[in-house]
PDB file of C-alpha atoms in Angstrom:
ATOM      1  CA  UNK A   1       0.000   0.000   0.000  1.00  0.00           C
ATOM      2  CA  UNK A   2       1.461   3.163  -0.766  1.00  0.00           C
ATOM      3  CA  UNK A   3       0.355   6.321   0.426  1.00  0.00           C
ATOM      4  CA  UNK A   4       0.569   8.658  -2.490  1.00  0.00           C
ATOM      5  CA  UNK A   5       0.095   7.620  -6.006  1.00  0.00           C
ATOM      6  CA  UNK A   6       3.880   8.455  -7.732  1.00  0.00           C
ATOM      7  CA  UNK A   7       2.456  10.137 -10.617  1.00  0.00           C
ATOM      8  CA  UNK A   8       4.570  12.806 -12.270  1.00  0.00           C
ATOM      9  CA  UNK A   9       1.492  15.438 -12.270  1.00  0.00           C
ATOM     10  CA  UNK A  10       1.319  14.929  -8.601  1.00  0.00           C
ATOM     11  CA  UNK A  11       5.440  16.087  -8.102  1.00  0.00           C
ATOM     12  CA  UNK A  12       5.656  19.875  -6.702  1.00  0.00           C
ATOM     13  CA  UNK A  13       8.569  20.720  -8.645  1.00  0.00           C
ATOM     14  CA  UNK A  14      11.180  22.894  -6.829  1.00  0.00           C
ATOM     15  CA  UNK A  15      13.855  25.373  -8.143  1.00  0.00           C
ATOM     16  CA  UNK A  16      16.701  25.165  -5.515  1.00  0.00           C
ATOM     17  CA  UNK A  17      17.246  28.406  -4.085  1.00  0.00           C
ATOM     18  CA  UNK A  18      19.146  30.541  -1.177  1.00  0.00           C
ATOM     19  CA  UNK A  19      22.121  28.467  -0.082  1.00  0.00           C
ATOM     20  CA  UNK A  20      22.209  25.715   2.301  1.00  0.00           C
ATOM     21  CA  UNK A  21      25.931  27.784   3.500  1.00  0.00           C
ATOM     22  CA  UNK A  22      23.394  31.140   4.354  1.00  0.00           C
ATOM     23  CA  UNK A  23      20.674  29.172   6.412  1.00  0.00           C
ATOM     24  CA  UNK A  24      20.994  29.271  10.028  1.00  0.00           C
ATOM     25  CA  UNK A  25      20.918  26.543  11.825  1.00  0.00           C
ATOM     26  CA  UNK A  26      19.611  27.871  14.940  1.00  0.00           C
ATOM     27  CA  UNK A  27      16.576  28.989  12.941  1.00  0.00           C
ATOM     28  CA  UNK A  28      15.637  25.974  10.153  1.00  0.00           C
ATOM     29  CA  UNK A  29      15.595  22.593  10.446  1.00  0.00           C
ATOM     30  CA  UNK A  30      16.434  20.311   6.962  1.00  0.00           C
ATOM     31  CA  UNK A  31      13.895  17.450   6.283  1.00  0.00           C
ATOM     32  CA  UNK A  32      14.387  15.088   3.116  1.00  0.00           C
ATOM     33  CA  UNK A  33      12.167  13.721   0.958  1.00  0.00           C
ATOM     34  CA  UNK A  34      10.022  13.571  -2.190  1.00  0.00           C
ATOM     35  CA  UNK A  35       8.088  16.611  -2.564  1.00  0.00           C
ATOM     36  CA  UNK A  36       4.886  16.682  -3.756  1.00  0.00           C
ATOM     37  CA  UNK A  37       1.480  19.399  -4.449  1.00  0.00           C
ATOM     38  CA  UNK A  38      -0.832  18.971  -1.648  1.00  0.00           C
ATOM     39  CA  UNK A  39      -3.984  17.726  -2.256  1.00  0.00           C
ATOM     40  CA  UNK A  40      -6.026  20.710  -2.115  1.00  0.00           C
ATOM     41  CA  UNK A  41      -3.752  23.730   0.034  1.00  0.00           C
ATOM     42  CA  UNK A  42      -1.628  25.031  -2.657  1.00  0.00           C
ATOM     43  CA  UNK A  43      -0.528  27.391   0.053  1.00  0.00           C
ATOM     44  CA  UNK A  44       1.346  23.971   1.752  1.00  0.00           C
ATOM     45  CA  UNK A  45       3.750  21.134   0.048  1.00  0.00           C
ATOM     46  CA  UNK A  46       3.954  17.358   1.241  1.00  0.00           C
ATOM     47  CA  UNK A  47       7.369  16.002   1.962  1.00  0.00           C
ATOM     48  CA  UNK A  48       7.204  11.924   1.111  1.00  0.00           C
ATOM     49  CA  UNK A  49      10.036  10.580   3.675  1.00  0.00           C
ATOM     50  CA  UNK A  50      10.382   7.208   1.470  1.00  0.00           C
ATOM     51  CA  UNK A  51       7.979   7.298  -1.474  1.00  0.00           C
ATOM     52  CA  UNK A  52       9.007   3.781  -2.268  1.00  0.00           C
ATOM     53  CA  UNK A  53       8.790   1.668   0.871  1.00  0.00           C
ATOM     54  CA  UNK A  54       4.756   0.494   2.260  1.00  0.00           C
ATOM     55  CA  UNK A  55       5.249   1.815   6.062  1.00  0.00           C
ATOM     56  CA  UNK A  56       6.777   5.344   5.232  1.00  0.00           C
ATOM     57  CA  UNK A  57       5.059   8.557   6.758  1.00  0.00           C
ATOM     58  CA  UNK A  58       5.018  11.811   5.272  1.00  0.00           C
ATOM     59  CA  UNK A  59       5.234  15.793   6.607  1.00  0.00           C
ATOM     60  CA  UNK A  60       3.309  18.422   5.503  1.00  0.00           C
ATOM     61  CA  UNK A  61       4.506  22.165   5.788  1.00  0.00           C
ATOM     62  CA  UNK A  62       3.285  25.780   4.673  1.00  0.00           C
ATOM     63  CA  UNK A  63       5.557  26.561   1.647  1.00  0.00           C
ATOM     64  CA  UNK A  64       6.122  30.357   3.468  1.00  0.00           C
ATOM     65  CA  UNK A  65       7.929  28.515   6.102  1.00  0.00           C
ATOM     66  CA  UNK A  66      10.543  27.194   3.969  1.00  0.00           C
ATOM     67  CA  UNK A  67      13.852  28.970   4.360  1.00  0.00           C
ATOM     68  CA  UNK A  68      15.729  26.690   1.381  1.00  0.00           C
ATOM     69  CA  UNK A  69      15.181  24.142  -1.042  1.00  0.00           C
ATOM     70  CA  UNK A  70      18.222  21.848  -2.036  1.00  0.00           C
ATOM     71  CA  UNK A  71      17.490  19.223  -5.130  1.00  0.00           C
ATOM     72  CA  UNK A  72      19.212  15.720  -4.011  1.00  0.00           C
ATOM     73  CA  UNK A  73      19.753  12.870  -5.870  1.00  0.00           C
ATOM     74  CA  UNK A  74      16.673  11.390  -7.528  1.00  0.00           C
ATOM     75  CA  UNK A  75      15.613   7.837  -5.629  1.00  0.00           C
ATOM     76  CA  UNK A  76      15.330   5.022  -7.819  1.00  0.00           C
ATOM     77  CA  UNK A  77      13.097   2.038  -7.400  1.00  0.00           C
ATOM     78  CA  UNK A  78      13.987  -2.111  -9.029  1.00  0.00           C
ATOM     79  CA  UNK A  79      11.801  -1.774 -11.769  1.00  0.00           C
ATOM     80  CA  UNK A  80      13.237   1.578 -12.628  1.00  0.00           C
ATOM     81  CA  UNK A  81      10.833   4.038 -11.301  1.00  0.00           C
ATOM     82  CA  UNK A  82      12.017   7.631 -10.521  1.00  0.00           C
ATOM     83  CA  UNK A  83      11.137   9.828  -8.272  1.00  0.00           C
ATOM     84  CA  UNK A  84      12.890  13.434  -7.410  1.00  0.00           C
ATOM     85  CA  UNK A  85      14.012  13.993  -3.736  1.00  0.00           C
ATOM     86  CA  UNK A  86      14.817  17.306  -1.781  1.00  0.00           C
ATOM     87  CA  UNK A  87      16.330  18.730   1.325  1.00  0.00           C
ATOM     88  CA  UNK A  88      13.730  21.417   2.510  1.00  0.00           C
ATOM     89  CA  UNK A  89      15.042  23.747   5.697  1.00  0.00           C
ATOM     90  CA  UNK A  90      12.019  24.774   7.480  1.00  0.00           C
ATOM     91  CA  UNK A  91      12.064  27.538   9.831  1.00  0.00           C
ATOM     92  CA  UNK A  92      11.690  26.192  13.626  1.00  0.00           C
ATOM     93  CA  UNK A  93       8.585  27.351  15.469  1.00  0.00           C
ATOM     94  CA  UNK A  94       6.300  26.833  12.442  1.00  0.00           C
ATOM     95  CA  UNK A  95       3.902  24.397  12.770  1.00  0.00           C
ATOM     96  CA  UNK A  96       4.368  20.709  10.404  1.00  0.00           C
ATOM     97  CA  UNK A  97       2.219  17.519  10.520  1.00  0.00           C
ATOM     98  CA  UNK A  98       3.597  14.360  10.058  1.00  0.00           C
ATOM     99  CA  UNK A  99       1.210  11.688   8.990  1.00  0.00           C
ATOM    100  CA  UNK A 100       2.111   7.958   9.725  1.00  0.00           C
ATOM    101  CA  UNK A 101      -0.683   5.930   7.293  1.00  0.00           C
ATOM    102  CA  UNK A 102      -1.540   2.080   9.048  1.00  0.00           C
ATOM    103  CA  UNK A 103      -4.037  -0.218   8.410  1.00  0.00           C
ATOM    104  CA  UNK A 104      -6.975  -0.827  11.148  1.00  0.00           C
ATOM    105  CA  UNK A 105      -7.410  -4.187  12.067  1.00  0.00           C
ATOM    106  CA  UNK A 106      -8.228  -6.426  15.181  1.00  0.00           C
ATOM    107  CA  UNK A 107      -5.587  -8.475  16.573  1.00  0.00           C
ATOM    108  CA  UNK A 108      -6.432 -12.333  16.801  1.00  0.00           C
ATOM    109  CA  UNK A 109      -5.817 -13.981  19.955  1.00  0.00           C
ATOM    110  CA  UNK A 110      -6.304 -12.961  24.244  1.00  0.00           C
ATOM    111  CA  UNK A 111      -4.467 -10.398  24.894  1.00  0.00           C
ATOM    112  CA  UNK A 112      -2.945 -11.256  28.567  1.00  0.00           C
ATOM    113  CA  UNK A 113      -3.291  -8.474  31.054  1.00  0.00           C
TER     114      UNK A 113
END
């Protein structure tokens, strides 16, 4: 199960800009990932933290709170699959959601208490 089809409409493309040198550390924080267009806030921009593994999790930030975008190596899958990847510094204080997807489901079996 994957939590965001890969297309390539869905990819929020990013043009890399300040320098990773000029941000401050002591005000942004760098998260990596696949970026992509939120589903319906284009004000905000969802960071994929493995786009090709079933039990990744994924942040979502406002795209004002972004400080500096670096492009990174584009992640390849076996069959051949691309998707791009990103280093986005976020400034700290702003507020970011990360979203862990699971599957409901009973467990079988007592559970001893």
């Amino acid at each position: 199960m994957s939590i965001l089809p890969l297309d390539s409409k869905e990819k929020f493309e990013i043009q890399t800009y300040g320098k990773a040198t000029s941000v401050d550390r002591d005000t942004h924080v760098p998260f990596s990932g696949s970026p992509r267009k939120h589903p319906w806030d284009p004000e905000r921009f969802i960071l994929v933290a493995d786009p090709f593994t079933h039990n990744t999790f994924y942040f979502e930030f406002k795209i004002s709170d972004i400080g500096c975008a670096e492009e990174l190596p584009s992640m390849t899958n076996i069959d051949g699959e691309s998707v791009p990847m990103a280093r986005i510094w976020v400034a700290k204080k702003s507020v970011g959601i990360r979203c862990t997807p699971f599957a409901v489901d009973e467990i079988d079996g007592e559970i001893d208490g």
